[in-house]
Amino acid sequence: MRLHGKAFLVSGGASGLGEATVRGLVEEGGRVVIADLNQGRGAALAQELGEDVRFSPTDVTQADSVGAAVQLAVEAFGGLHGAVSCAGIGTPGKVLGKQGPHSLEAFAKVIQVNLIGTFNVLRLAAEAIARGETDDEGERGAIINTASVAAFEGQIGQVAYAASKGGVVGLTLPSARELARQGIRVVTIAPGLFDTPLMAGLPEKARISLGEQVPFPSRLGRSEEYAALVVHVFENRMINGETIRLDGALRMAPR
Ligand SMILES: NC(=O)c1ccc[n+]([C@@H]2O[C@H](COP(=O)([O-])OP(=O)(O)OC[C@H]3O[C@@H](n4cnc5c(N)ncnc54)[C@H](O)[C@@H]3O)[C@@H](O)[C@H]2O)c1
């Protein structure tokens, strides 16, 4: 897919990996709807980036809310060609913690945002993309999900997060197989450790120590490196139905 003039929706686009994705897509000539809970940051970013970027206050767990963001892309840009799910939360908790068993509500909340929210974006974006024209190779668009290396090596205290990201990996192939008929690809990126506001909450020492666990390059990933892969996946038609690790050969230890 050539990105110039194409329309995209980025959930979680107001911060971190999502924000870098919005910037990366706009640099390539794309037009973007930022779909995020954070109104202040989302609206400010849209304002900064100009007329090719709109903000739609969105809760990915709500059908109507994501529907309105998709609708904004269709109305403002004349259609939709791609979506990137970056909205996510990472509430820690052990199966059996000091305070007792894992809260069922906390577990359900992580699944609701990370897994069901991703599926909500996927299904409604697919509907809008499927209404578009095919290009000369029969492609209508592509949808990119964000998992995590925790889908494969979840650490102690990450049971809900790892389960939610494992679900995202699991839905990738069946979605790609089904949507092939519509000329829509589905790909998931599984980042390792990236330096985003999510990580900025940690003390500097902890961030350096996390970075040192990465074999090479021995540092936290940069959001722009994630965005560069998003751009490549949109551009490269042969990437489909796959989860791509982006982690500097990191394999997380149990704790
Ligand atoms: N940073 C990392 O090291 C890392 C590693 C692996 C995976 N990931 C995943 O990448 C994605 C982005 O992470 P990040 O580090 O950029 O985080 P971040 O906290 O910087 O950004 C997440 C964004 O999602 C938005 N959001 C949260 N809940 C939402 C909801 N219900 N509806 C709409 N928007 C919502 C937040 O407002 C925020 O803008 C997440 O899915 C995260 O699990 C991050």
Tab-separated table of C-alpha atoms and ligand atoms in Angstrom:
chain	number	residue	atom	x	y	z
A	1	MET	CA	0.000	0.000	0.000
A	2	ARG	CA	1.285	3.481	-0.791
A	3	LEU	CA	0.522	5.619	2.240
A	4	HIS	CA	0.266	9.002	0.552
A	5	GLY	CA	-3.316	10.317	0.797
A	6	LYS	CA	-4.569	7.161	2.591
A	7	ALA	CA	-6.659	7.317	5.770
A	8	PHE	CA	-5.779	5.572	9.028
A	9	LEU	CA	-7.173	5.202	12.527
A	10	VAL	CA	-4.737	4.891	15.434
A	11	SER	CA	-6.161	3.842	18.796
A	12	GLY	CA	-4.028	4.980	21.717
A	13	GLY	CA	-2.615	7.533	19.284
A	14	ALA	CA	-2.242	10.268	21.912
A	15	SER	CA	0.828	8.764	23.614
A	16	GLY	CA	3.884	6.546	23.265
A	17	LEU	CA	3.919	4.004	20.432
A	18	GLY	CA	0.581	5.285	19.102
A	19	GLU	CA	1.744	8.907	18.997
A	20	ALA	CA	4.936	7.934	17.131
A	21	THR	CA	2.747	5.948	14.709
A	22	VAL	CA	0.536	8.968	14.044
A	23	ARG	CA	3.638	11.082	13.355
A	24	GLY	CA	5.174	8.370	11.157
A	25	LEU	CA	2.032	7.950	9.050
A	26	VAL	CA	1.661	11.716	8.586
A	27	GLU	CA	5.330	11.977	7.495
A	28	GLU	CA	4.520	9.466	4.749
A	29	GLY	CA	1.577	11.590	3.582
A	30	GLY	CA	-1.117	9.636	5.424
A	31	ARG	CA	-4.199	11.132	7.077
A	32	VAL	CA	-5.013	9.986	10.578
A	33	VAL	CA	-7.797	9.866	13.138
A	34	ILE	CA	-6.410	9.640	16.664
A	35	ALA	CA	-8.786	7.513	18.756
A	36	ASP	CA	-7.844	7.851	22.417
A	37	LEU	CA	-9.361	8.286	25.870
A	38	ASN	CA	-6.968	11.140	26.619
A	39	GLN	CA	-8.769	14.203	25.263
A	40	GLY	CA	-6.131	16.759	26.246
A	41	ARG	CA	-3.187	15.030	24.562
A	42	GLY	CA	-5.194	13.737	21.614
A	43	ALA	CA	-6.654	17.126	20.720
A	44	ALA	CA	-3.285	18.884	21.198
A	45	LEU	CA	-1.514	16.420	18.901
A	46	ALA	CA	-4.190	16.782	16.225
A	47	GLN	CA	-3.871	20.551	16.458
A	48	GLU	CA	-0.072	20.383	16.195
A	49	LEU	CA	-0.096	18.114	13.130
A	50	GLY	CA	-2.636	20.126	11.121
A	51	GLU	CA	-5.512	19.344	8.830
A	52	ASP	CA	-4.509	15.760	7.986
A	53	VAL	CA	-5.033	14.703	11.592
A	54	ARG	CA	-8.291	14.590	13.547
A	55	PHE	CA	-9.014	13.572	17.113
A	56	SER	CA	-11.979	11.464	18.164
A	57	PRO	CA	-12.365	10.957	21.928
A	58	THR	CA	-12.607	7.169	22.103
A	59	ASP	CA	-12.954	4.328	24.551
A	60	VAL	CA	-11.913	1.221	22.620
A	61	THR	CA	-14.070	-0.988	24.836
A	62	GLN	CA	-17.255	0.709	23.568
A	63	ALA	CA	-18.796	-0.207	20.214
A	64	ASP	CA	-20.363	3.229	19.603
A	65	SER	CA	-17.221	5.082	20.577
A	66	VAL	CA	-14.987	3.248	18.072
A	67	GLY	CA	-17.810	3.457	15.531
A	68	ALA	CA	-17.765	7.258	15.841
A	69	ALA	CA	-13.975	7.381	15.309
A	70	VAL	CA	-14.277	5.232	12.162
A	71	GLN	CA	-17.118	7.439	10.974
A	72	LEU	CA	-14.989	10.546	11.464
A	73	ALA	CA	-12.270	9.052	9.223
A	74	VAL	CA	-14.819	8.213	6.539
A	75	GLU	CA	-16.403	11.674	6.675
A	76	ALA	CA	-13.178	13.679	6.940
A	77	PHE	CA	-10.987	11.639	4.588
A	78	GLY	CA	-13.505	9.828	2.347
A	79	GLY	CA	-12.791	6.281	3.581
A	80	LEU	CA	-10.459	4.126	5.642
A	81	HIS	CA	-7.398	2.134	4.498
A	82	GLY	CA	-5.771	1.080	7.718
A	83	ALA	CA	-6.001	0.879	11.505
A	84	VAL	CA	-3.379	0.470	14.219
A	85	SER	CA	-4.390	-0.611	17.731
A	86	CYS	CA	-2.053	0.872	20.302
A	87	ALA	CA	-4.512	1.516	23.153
A	88	GLY	CA	-3.543	-0.622	26.077
A	89	ILE	CA	-3.147	-0.852	29.846
A	90	GLY	CA	-0.859	-2.983	32.013
A	91	THR	CA	-2.270	-3.445	35.505
A	92	PRO	CA	0.109	-5.771	37.418
A	93	GLY	CA	-1.128	-8.471	39.780
A	94	LYS	CA	-0.278	-11.976	40.944
A	95	VAL	CA	-2.576	-15.010	40.793
A	96	LEU	CA	-2.069	-15.300	44.559
A	97	GLY	CA	-0.792	-12.002	45.909
A	98	LYS	CA	-0.152	-10.837	49.485
A	99	GLN	CA	-3.703	-9.457	49.589
A	100	GLY	CA	-5.233	-12.728	48.311
A	101	PRO	CA	-6.218	-13.971	44.849
A	102	HIS	CA	-6.029	-11.684	41.802
A	103	SER	CA	-9.023	-9.357	41.618
A	104	LEU	CA	-11.393	-10.716	38.989
A	105	GLU	CA	-12.442	-7.159	38.087
A	106	ALA	CA	-8.836	-6.089	37.505
A	107	PHE	CA	-8.238	-9.169	35.305
A	108	ALA	CA	-11.413	-8.516	33.311
A	109	LYS	CA	-10.526	-4.827	32.844
A	110	VAL	CA	-7.159	-5.649	31.226
A	111	ILE	CA	-8.835	-8.198	28.920
A	112	GLN	CA	-11.560	-5.668	28.130
A	113	VAL	CA	-9.166	-2.909	27.031
A	114	ASN	CA	-6.281	-4.891	25.497
A	115	LEU	CA	-8.077	-7.811	23.867
A	116	ILE	CA	-11.711	-6.823	23.393
A	117	GLY	CA	-10.730	-3.227	22.580
A	118	THR	CA	-8.323	-4.475	19.905
A	119	PHE	CA	-11.005	-6.731	18.438
A	120	ASN	CA	-13.526	-3.868	18.517
A	121	VAL	CA	-11.172	-1.702	16.435
A	122	LEU	CA	-10.379	-4.622	14.109
A	123	ARG	CA	-14.003	-5.488	13.351
A	124	LEU	CA	-15.228	-1.909	12.811
A	125	ALA	CA	-12.150	-0.847	10.838
A	126	ALA	CA	-12.497	-3.986	8.678
A	127	GLU	CA	-16.095	-3.047	7.882
A	128	ALA	CA	-15.086	0.448	6.742
A	129	ILE	CA	-11.988	-0.717	4.841
A	130	ALA	CA	-14.042	-3.410	3.061
A	131	ARG	CA	-16.262	-0.680	1.577
A	132	GLY	CA	-13.268	0.868	-0.237
A	133	GLU	CA	-11.868	0.224	-3.705
A	134	THR	CA	-9.189	-2.409	-4.285
A	135	ASP	CA	-5.810	-1.362	-5.661
A	136	ASP	CA	-4.093	-2.987	-8.661
A	137	GLU	CA	-3.214	-6.068	-6.549
A	138	GLY	CA	-6.643	-6.436	-4.950
A	139	GLU	CA	-5.667	-4.858	-1.631
A	140	ARG	CA	-8.110	-2.649	0.265
A	141	GLY	CA	-6.083	-2.079	3.409
A	142	ALA	CA	-4.418	-3.520	6.480
A	143	ILE	CA	-4.966	-3.683	10.230
A	144	ILE	CA	-2.102	-3.779	12.716
A	145	ASN	CA	-2.528	-4.910	16.325
A	146	THR	CA	-0.089	-4.455	19.192
A	147	ALA	CA	0.653	-7.442	21.417
A	148	SER	CA	3.798	-7.712	23.562
A	149	VAL	CA	6.593	-10.189	24.171
A	150	ALA	CA	4.594	-10.880	27.347
A	151	ALA	CA	2.272	-12.907	25.104
A	152	PHE	CA	5.117	-15.467	24.944
A	153	GLU	CA	7.158	-14.819	28.122
A	154	GLY	CA	4.755	-13.263	30.597
A	155	GLN	CA	6.487	-12.491	33.857
A	156	ILE	CA	5.293	-13.118	37.399
A	157	GLY	CA	2.721	-10.405	38.088
A	158	GLN	CA	1.739	-10.091	34.412
A	159	VAL	CA	-0.918	-12.795	34.270
A	160	ALA	CA	-3.754	-10.551	33.057
A	161	TYR	CA	-1.566	-8.556	30.667
A	162	ALA	CA	0.052	-11.695	29.187
A	163	ALA	CA	-3.355	-13.352	28.753
A	164	SER	CA	-4.720	-10.272	26.961
A	165	LYS	CA	-1.720	-10.074	24.622
A	166	GLY	CA	-1.811	-13.833	23.985
A	167	GLY	CA	-5.385	-13.280	22.840
A	168	VAL	CA	-4.250	-10.596	20.410
A	169	VAL	CA	-1.661	-12.991	18.935
A	170	GLY	CA	-4.364	-15.662	18.688
A	171	LEU	CA	-6.844	-13.557	16.740
A	172	THR	CA	-4.271	-12.492	14.144
A	173	LEU	CA	-4.197	-15.539	11.839
A	174	PRO	CA	-7.938	-16.329	11.775
A	175	SER	CA	-8.701	-12.652	11.054
A	176	ALA	CA	-6.103	-12.521	8.260
A	177	ARG	CA	-7.453	-15.741	6.748
A	178	GLU	CA	-11.037	-14.509	6.831
A	179	LEU	CA	-10.396	-10.955	5.633
A	180	ALA	CA	-8.175	-12.127	2.758
A	181	ARG	CA	-11.362	-12.292	0.668
A	182	GLN	CA	-11.824	-8.560	1.193
A	183	GLY	CA	-8.175	-7.765	0.420
A	184	ILE	CA	-7.452	-6.769	4.022
A	185	ARG	CA	-4.272	-7.918	5.781
A	186	VAL	CA	-4.006	-8.380	9.553
A	187	VAL	CA	-0.622	-8.238	11.290
A	188	THR	CA	0.425	-8.007	14.939
A	189	ILE	CA	3.567	-6.405	16.336
A	190	ALA	CA	4.885	-7.738	19.661
A	191	PRO	CA	7.192	-5.064	21.137
A	192	GLY	CA	9.801	-5.810	23.782
A	193	LEU	CA	10.685	-2.915	26.102
A	194	PHE	CA	10.035	0.553	24.675
A	195	ASP	CA	10.714	3.948	26.176
A	196	THR	CA	7.219	5.447	26.333
A	197	PRO	CA	5.263	7.348	28.990
A	198	LEU	CA	4.237	3.896	30.253
A	199	MET	CA	7.921	3.289	31.116
A	200	ALA	CA	8.679	6.883	32.110
A	201	GLY	CA	6.849	6.175	35.361
A	202	LEU	CA	9.749	3.934	36.423
A	203	PRO	CA	12.851	5.332	38.144
A	204	GLU	CA	15.807	6.074	35.805
A	205	LYS	CA	17.815	3.213	37.393
A	206	ALA	CA	15.066	0.703	36.679
A	207	ARG	CA	14.759	1.891	33.064
A	208	ILE	CA	18.514	1.536	32.508
A	209	SER	CA	18.500	-1.911	34.111
A	210	LEU	CA	15.596	-3.009	31.882
A	211	GLY	CA	17.444	-1.720	28.808
A	212	GLU	CA	20.547	-3.693	29.794
A	213	GLN	CA	18.543	-6.935	29.582
A	214	VAL	CA	18.185	-6.439	25.821
A	215	PRO	CA	20.986	-8.355	24.010
A	216	PHE	CA	21.380	-5.838	21.154
A	217	PRO	CA	20.883	-2.951	20.967
A	218	SER	CA	21.263	-2.882	24.740
A	219	ARG	CA	18.696	-0.187	25.486
A	220	LEU	CA	14.969	0.430	25.509
A	221	GLY	CA	13.348	0.614	22.081
A	222	ARG	CA	12.424	4.002	20.637
A	223	SER	CA	8.806	4.682	19.692
A	224	GLU	CA	9.986	5.739	16.215
A	225	GLU	CA	11.383	2.220	15.712
A	226	TYR	CA	7.918	0.808	16.331
A	227	ALA	CA	6.373	3.403	13.983
A	228	ALA	CA	8.917	2.525	11.268
A	229	LEU	CA	7.753	-1.107	11.408
A	230	VAL	CA	4.111	-0.028	11.175
A	231	VAL	CA	4.911	1.962	8.033
A	232	HIS	CA	6.804	-0.996	6.557
A	233	VAL	CA	3.985	-3.453	7.319
A	234	PHE	CA	1.475	-1.167	5.587
A	235	GLU	CA	3.787	-0.887	2.582
A	236	ASN	CA	4.791	-4.561	2.286
A	237	ARG	CA	1.891	-6.679	1.013
A	238	MET	CA	3.495	-10.042	1.723
A	239	ILE	CA	3.412	-9.512	5.487
A	240	ASN	CA	0.104	-11.016	6.624
A	241	GLY	CA	-1.318	-13.189	9.388
A	242	GLU	CA	1.901	-12.952	11.400
A	243	THR	CA	3.060	-11.651	14.777
A	244	ILE	CA	6.403	-9.865	14.468
A	245	ARG	CA	8.596	-9.520	17.550
A	246	LEU	CA	10.351	-6.149	17.817
A	247	ASP	CA	12.596	-6.704	20.796
A	248	GLY	CA	16.393	-6.693	20.165
A	249	ALA	CA	16.450	-10.487	20.889
A	250	LEU	CA	15.040	-9.936	24.402
A	251	ARG	CA	13.556	-12.991	26.143
A	252	MET	CA	11.955	-11.979	29.403
A	253	ALA	CA	12.965	-13.855	32.585
A	254	PRO	CA	10.301	-15.092	35.042
A	255	ARG	CA	10.687	-11.908	37.121
B	1	LIG	N1	6.066	0.502	26.049
B	1	LIG	C1	6.395	-0.777	26.005
B	1	LIG	O1	7.491	-1.187	26.405
B	1	LIG	C2	5.438	-1.785	25.422
B	1	LIG	C3	5.888	-3.101	25.269
B	1	LIG	C4	5.037	-4.049	24.725
B	1	LIG	C5	3.757	-3.708	24.359
B	1	LIG	N2	3.323	-2.437	24.521
B	1	LIG	C6	1.948	-2.143	24.127
B	1	LIG	O2	1.949	-1.078	23.223
B	1	LIG	C7	0.735	-0.322	23.346
B	1	LIG	C8	1.094	1.150	23.557
B	1	LIG	O3	1.846	1.260	24.728
B	1	LIG	P1	2.584	2.615	25.159
B	1	LIG	O4	3.817	2.214	25.858
B	1	LIG	O5	2.658	3.519	23.996
B	1	LIG	O6	1.548	3.138	26.265
B	1	LIG	P2	1.037	4.624	26.621
B	1	LIG	O7	0.450	4.505	27.991
B	1	LIG	O8	2.098	5.631	26.352
B	1	LIG	O9	-0.151	4.844	25.569
B	1	LIG	C9	-1.336	4.113	25.629
B	1	LIG	C10	-2.463	5.000	25.150
B	1	LIG	O10	-3.677	4.212	25.165
B	1	LIG	C11	-4.723	5.052	25.622
B	1	LIG	N3	-5.795	4.224	26.189
B	1	LIG	C12	-5.780	3.485	27.313
B	1	LIG	N4	-6.981	2.897	27.489
B	1	LIG	C13	-7.766	3.267	26.435
B	1	LIG	C14	-9.096	2.990	26.047
B	1	LIG	N5	-9.908	2.209	26.814
B	1	LIG	N6	-9.575	3.539	24.899
B	1	LIG	C15	-8.770	4.341	24.149
B	1	LIG	N7	-7.514	4.668	24.468
B	1	LIG	C16	-7.020	4.123	25.602
B	1	LIG	C17	-4.084	5.955	26.674
B	1	LIG	O11	-4.856	7.123	26.890
B	1	LIG	C18	-2.728	6.236	26.034
B	1	LIG	O12	-2.768	7.409	25.232
B	1	LIG	C19	-0.025	-0.948	24.501
B	1	LIG	O13	-0.967	-1.873	23.993
B	1	LIG	C20	1.051	-1.699	25.272
B	1	LIG	O14	0.540	-2.810	25.980
B	1	LIG	C21	4.133	-1.456	25.053
